[in-house]
């Protein structure tokens, strides 16, 4: 990706800057020596803060990347001979270089389909039926859901509950990849609990980095029994930070100040604005901060010529493009994109 | 570790704060969207900056912890059936919860002895002779050295060269755990090259976190052939940062501004000051920023009663204690410790 | 599986007995002490015997199971972050409890479709296009083909060559699961070389157990460079036999005496006899020793009531059944089955 | 090892032939089709036979090698971040190419010392004290004992009970590598239970191959809870035999007919005969079927010149040699060795 000639970058919320509130939180804890490896006062407050956030007792742990959060979570749920059911387009499948396989000691990802990035309950039932547990097969162990999905849609609480019920009935634990959880909660306008533990989620990768943090994610356990195994795996993977306070301080500010919602709401709102301009070019409902547009080769070229930066979705020669609205997206970029999309439509 | 009643903390340089220069470097790159996953301008400059630092072409990569740096480096050098020779007290042996074993897919650490934390060349020769490569045995693959060592000593360039020569003669690659490399270089007053590639080191874990950075370490390859394998392993381990710029900016400032030396020199100088006060209680030469003192149970208790915080070295009931001087140690704490140690001597 | 009331077992060639010629070969080498771990005269002859069999220099190694042969072979070809392309119904996918993932340290199996158990070259091209090698993805590493396939069909030499060419063009190595290779070669009436190295196969799991041996399989390397890695992985997996001579003697007899062909030809011939009786109920061409029949629930029940033993193919309630003809299948069982199938047709 | 000019081989009991009773057992079950993968009548009888052998309910499983038995057993006991305490000279340490590390996903072997191949309880206590369980360290998980040891000695039941008690007190499970268990039991003249579960052993690698079997070992669980995990790991490792009956039949005959004792007793008796001739040259008590002799370079050369085959113990240039007496050792070889040793003494 060359950003050189790009005026309006919609590549990914991974390219966003760090929210000033979180930089300030980092600076605020830079106060001389503090206990290391999570024994500092801020890391020690995470359980309380996240328990309040989720309206029930939870255990929350710092990691620096979403890949680490996902792989560590799933390694805690799946034995080496485990079978983890995931949407075919999930980040753990497509974008983590086999992290789940690495962390679990060789568990398998079995792909499940579903429209608009959401696992279809019928398809999950079929996949489970097609993968019975005999001594010759990998053993059904976990279901992982992504919220918001990789296609910018969000699961309704009932949809998650339905999938979790299927999973639990078959003895699977449920993991949620919440790299964009804030965007989903804002879109759904529900409580954090509604799309997580109340809907059957056992372990959550709680994302903050895409939404303004500096390499700070949390793994949240709704079942405390899994915690010790997780802690040892995290250490062993080099993901226990000696200077944990700087990530913890960000997470505290993020969940306690409402920044998670403010930033997500802004990105979502701008995404809706673009969706309005995109009209029938939308491939999927816009239920978070991502848009997938059928622009055609000419449309993509036209937008790039005007300084818009975005990724092809699918083959470079294909018609589809992905636009991600970051928490720090400028209003000006959004308006320019809206105008350009409207111009494309009338062309 | 409770720091509550501690006025003067000498627990670890891991408890230190972040250097203001590095917080400033983070803030300076917080300028809107930037390419992610290391394609930003600062990460792209790391090779050049570290090549200048080491006075030869190198490849340098960001990771967030020393454990990740060590385990990823060694996984690149050792096959799953590899044998990695390490000092019995090395961090990879004692303090990383089996990270090397995890990352390598089950390689073994074979322990080698040596006084004052330094591997003895004769002991290395013996260990190699005792571990021949047959189809029934793990295969000699790598030697890992720690600079400065876990006992606060530093290898002279010639000592590293001798050990590397033994290793290379037996077909092993050489890794250096440089979590406190800056302190060693300052103590030795040599060039960075002298204790690394010129002395035979193939891959280096270059520490910055203990010396003032916020979760920023580098892995430096003097042999570019190993790089692709490393990059995939790093991604797969969740150690490729999406917002790489913030760690990269720190590392650039750290090596280019001379901060690495300034901070290390200060800690070293204060350590020498304490060493002078400790006198014959020193268990090992002070050649970096750590001190190991034979205080006895009464001595330890006396110091703790005066508000000094430090770890027992060995059993809690034993006589020995470790003091680590951080880059941000206050002069006041050091003087208080010197006074207390002198008082102990005259007691 | 209860075999109690079964008169005519067609469950699997895994249920077959050991060929008397191979029991005799075992007895013949039971002559006092012999060097262990493969240094015995019989194991040492394997390279020569298999080189003659394949009409070119090869290296051949003993293992006891097909799962070990497959997983060890593929671990030699694929790094932990490797991507191995396999037919969706392959034994490595469905029946080995994640052995490839275990042995490789977490490589992934990417499923490719194709009629009648054979990978379709177009589907392989598409799968490769859909899985490019970036730092975020598992890296294309190997293609594995099964000969004869899990659906009782055989790849023609040209079909293998086409697939191998696709694989090699993309930098993949080619593995063949030859658990029923003898049956395929007999059906195709070609030379062993034609469906292996001449068609681009790099490493072969050479089956003998299903065709009459007592836990004796070979891994055959057409590329000697991979051998050392294999040998260490085999040892480390507990698959290097101390009393290697007993497996080696079987393999020597098997390939040198022509028993491989005699046994396979008999099973194939009987399978064709049954195919003739099955007529339009066949789901797939019969090109080895397996038959897949659309019997319907009633048909399956009728045959079982008459004492035929076989597995459901797909759900127990579904219409399809698998019949495998073993090398030691009695003529009487085959004739009984033919009669029963003809009766079903006329019913 | 070249056996060419060797008349009297004392290399290893791994070089021994298969007992005729066990070849007969193989032939006796070669009776047409039988259920595969352990559902045959003989494999199904193993639990009963071994429960009788050990005088309590146990679960017993077939594997083909001692390395597989050990590594699978320990992988069942130790998590990937586990610490397994073993004698520094144990087979799992020295001769299995890192199998424990591989099977467990990277557990560590921590070496414990003790005279004559036996772990010293005090040394075990010290090792446990030196390896506390914090989040930074591998977690104490298992103790593995070898019976008879690698130096030809046997633990008394009380010694095993003492070590097991230490282990259990620290939360470790106890594994026994019983590759030569029959020789130890015969020497001690105790019940099989006395040196296993009654003395605190949780899982046992039960060897038969060295004592006359054709690649047949058992893993015996005294704790049934570990069984399912074991079965899946075994399958995944390619150690579940399709034609399990041939190994099972051997094991049944071996334990039920008393062959285990007959063969071991013969080897032990011959070893004692040699011990008598060796006199003061013995480095260790002879408590099974192995002898370690201080012969000196000249002595070793003299014996080899007379056609005796044996391994150096330690460096080739060193003074020590190992002699192993196999179940099928000829009386003539033993008498020749005794004579030669007596001649050395008087020389």
Short mmCIF file of C-alpha atoms in Angstrom, two decimals, chain A residues 25-162:
data_model
loop_
_atom_site.label_atom_id
_atom_site.label_comp_id
_atom_site.label_asym_id
_atom_site.label_seq_id
_atom_site.Cartn_x
_atom_site.Cartn_y
_atom_site.Cartn_z
CA UNK A 25 -3.85 8.58 29.87
CA UNK A 26 -0.43 7.20 29.00
CA UNK A 27 1.26 10.40 30.09
CA UNK A 28 -0.75 10.51 33.29
CA UNK A 29 0.60 7.19 34.55
CA UNK A 30 4.20 7.98 33.68
CA UNK A 31 4.95 8.69 37.30
CA UNK A 32 8.15 7.04 38.36
CA UNK A 33 8.53 3.39 39.22
CA UNK A 34 5.51 1.11 39.36
CA UNK A 35 5.22 -2.62 39.86
CA UNK A 36 5.73 -4.46 36.62
CA UNK A 37 3.97 -7.31 34.85
CA UNK A 38 0.50 -6.14 35.74
CA UNK A 39 0.90 -5.53 39.43
CA UNK A 40 0.55 -1.79 38.94
CA UNK A 41 -2.58 -0.01 40.22
CA UNK A 42 -4.08 0.53 36.76
CA UNK A 43 -3.84 -3.04 35.57
CA UNK A 44 -5.22 -4.16 38.91
CA UNK A 45 -8.29 -2.01 38.27
CA UNK A 46 -9.14 -3.64 34.97
CA UNK A 47 -11.31 -6.37 36.43
CA UNK A 48 -13.43 -3.85 38.24
CA UNK A 49 -13.72 -1.51 35.29
CA UNK A 50 -14.67 -4.24 32.87
CA UNK A 51 -17.03 -5.83 35.37
CA UNK A 52 -18.86 -2.54 35.55
CA UNK A 53 -18.77 -2.20 31.78
CA UNK A 54 -20.28 -5.65 31.31
CA UNK A 55 -22.55 -5.49 34.35
CA UNK A 56 -21.25 -8.69 35.88
CA UNK A 57 -18.01 -10.00 37.38
CA UNK A 58 -15.42 -10.61 34.70
CA UNK A 59 -11.67 -11.01 34.46
CA UNK A 60 -9.91 -8.74 31.98
CA UNK A 61 -6.35 -8.95 30.65
CA UNK A 62 -4.19 -6.72 28.53
CA UNK A 63 -2.65 -7.78 25.23
CA UNK A 64 -1.26 -5.63 22.45
CA UNK A 65 -2.88 -7.03 19.32
CA UNK A 66 -6.16 -8.48 18.19
CA UNK A 67 -4.39 -11.50 16.76
CA UNK A 68 -2.91 -12.25 20.16
CA UNK A 69 -6.29 -11.74 21.82
CA UNK A 70 -8.02 -14.11 19.42
CA UNK A 71 -5.38 -16.81 19.37
CA UNK A 72 -4.82 -16.81 23.11
CA UNK A 73 -8.55 -16.92 23.76
CA UNK A 74 -9.12 -19.79 21.41
CA UNK A 75 -6.09 -21.71 22.66
CA UNK A 76 -7.70 -21.53 26.07
CA UNK A 77 -10.92 -23.02 24.69
CA UNK A 78 -9.63 -25.61 22.23
CA UNK A 79 -7.24 -28.52 22.84
CA UNK A 80 -4.56 -29.23 20.21
CA UNK A 81 -6.98 -31.67 18.60
CA UNK A 82 -9.84 -29.21 18.78
CA UNK A 83 -12.10 -28.03 16.02
CA UNK A 84 -12.95 -24.34 16.00
CA UNK A 85 -15.89 -23.24 13.88
CA UNK A 86 -15.46 -19.85 12.23
CA UNK A 87 -16.98 -17.85 9.44
CA UNK A 88 -15.10 -18.48 6.22
CA UNK A 89 -14.19 -14.80 6.03
CA UNK A 90 -13.20 -14.35 9.65
CA UNK A 91 -10.02 -12.52 10.59
CA UNK A 92 -8.72 -15.63 12.34
CA UNK A 93 -9.12 -17.46 9.05
CA UNK A 94 -7.90 -14.91 6.55
CA UNK A 95 -5.58 -12.47 8.25
CA UNK A 96 -3.68 -13.97 11.15
CA UNK A 97 -1.17 -16.25 9.44
CA UNK A 98 -2.36 -19.30 11.30
CA UNK A 99 -2.19 -17.80 14.78
CA UNK A 100 -4.97 -19.99 16.13
CA UNK A 101 -3.22 -23.08 14.87
CA UNK A 102 0.05 -21.90 16.41
CA UNK A 103 -1.30 -20.96 19.81
CA UNK A 104 -3.51 -24.01 20.20
CA UNK A 105 -0.83 -26.47 19.15
CA UNK A 106 -2.58 -27.39 15.93
CA UNK A 107 -6.32 -27.00 16.36
CA UNK A 108 -8.28 -26.71 13.15
CA UNK A 109 -10.53 -23.96 11.86
CA UNK A 110 -13.61 -25.36 10.19
CA UNK A 111 -15.26 -22.85 7.92
CA UNK A 112 -18.93 -22.03 8.14
CA UNK A 113 -20.83 -19.89 5.68
CA UNK A 114 -23.45 -17.20 6.11
CA UNK A 115 -24.57 -14.07 4.33
CA UNK A 116 -22.99 -10.70 4.95
CA UNK A 117 -20.23 -12.10 7.12
CA UNK A 118 -22.58 -13.57 9.71
CA UNK A 119 -22.57 -17.28 10.46
CA UNK A 120 -25.85 -18.87 9.53
CA UNK A 121 -27.27 -21.02 12.36
CA UNK A 122 -28.40 -23.67 9.89
CA UNK A 123 -24.96 -23.77 8.35
CA UNK A 124 -23.46 -24.14 11.82
CA UNK A 125 -25.79 -27.03 12.59
CA UNK A 126 -24.80 -28.66 9.32
CA UNK A 127 -21.12 -28.14 9.97
CA UNK A 128 -21.46 -29.68 13.42
CA UNK A 129 -23.39 -32.62 12.01
CA UNK A 130 -20.71 -33.11 9.37
CA UNK A 131 -17.95 -33.12 11.99
CA UNK A 132 -18.89 -35.68 14.61
CA UNK A 133 -16.47 -36.43 17.40
CA UNK A 134 -14.88 -39.83 16.89
CA UNK A 135 -11.34 -40.81 17.75
CA UNK A 136 -10.45 -40.23 14.10
CA UNK A 137 -11.56 -36.61 13.97
CA UNK A 138 -10.69 -33.27 15.46
CA UNK A 139 -12.99 -32.63 18.40
CA UNK A 140 -15.62 -29.87 18.29
CA UNK A 141 -14.36 -27.32 20.79
CA UNK A 142 -15.30 -23.73 20.07
CA UNK A 143 -17.32 -21.33 17.98
CA UNK A 144 -15.86 -17.94 17.18
CA UNK A 145 -18.03 -15.01 16.10
CA UNK A 146 -16.88 -11.62 14.90
CA UNK A 147 -18.72 -8.52 16.06
CA UNK A 148 -18.95 -6.36 14.02
CA UNK A 149 -18.26 -8.81 11.21
CA UNK A 150 -15.57 -8.56 8.58
CA UNK A 151 -18.22 -7.31 6.15
CA UNK A 152 -19.33 -4.44 8.34
CA UNK A 153 -22.50 -6.04 9.61
CA UNK A 154 -23.49 -6.64 13.22
CA UNK A 155 -25.13 -9.64 14.83
CA UNK A 156 -28.31 -8.81 16.74
CA UNK A 157 -28.27 -10.06 20.34
CA UNK A 158 -30.82 -12.74 19.43
CA UNK A 159 -28.67 -13.94 16.56
CA UNK A 160 -25.72 -14.37 18.87
CA UNK A 161 -27.90 -16.12 21.43
CA UNK A 162 -29.15 -18.52 18.78
#
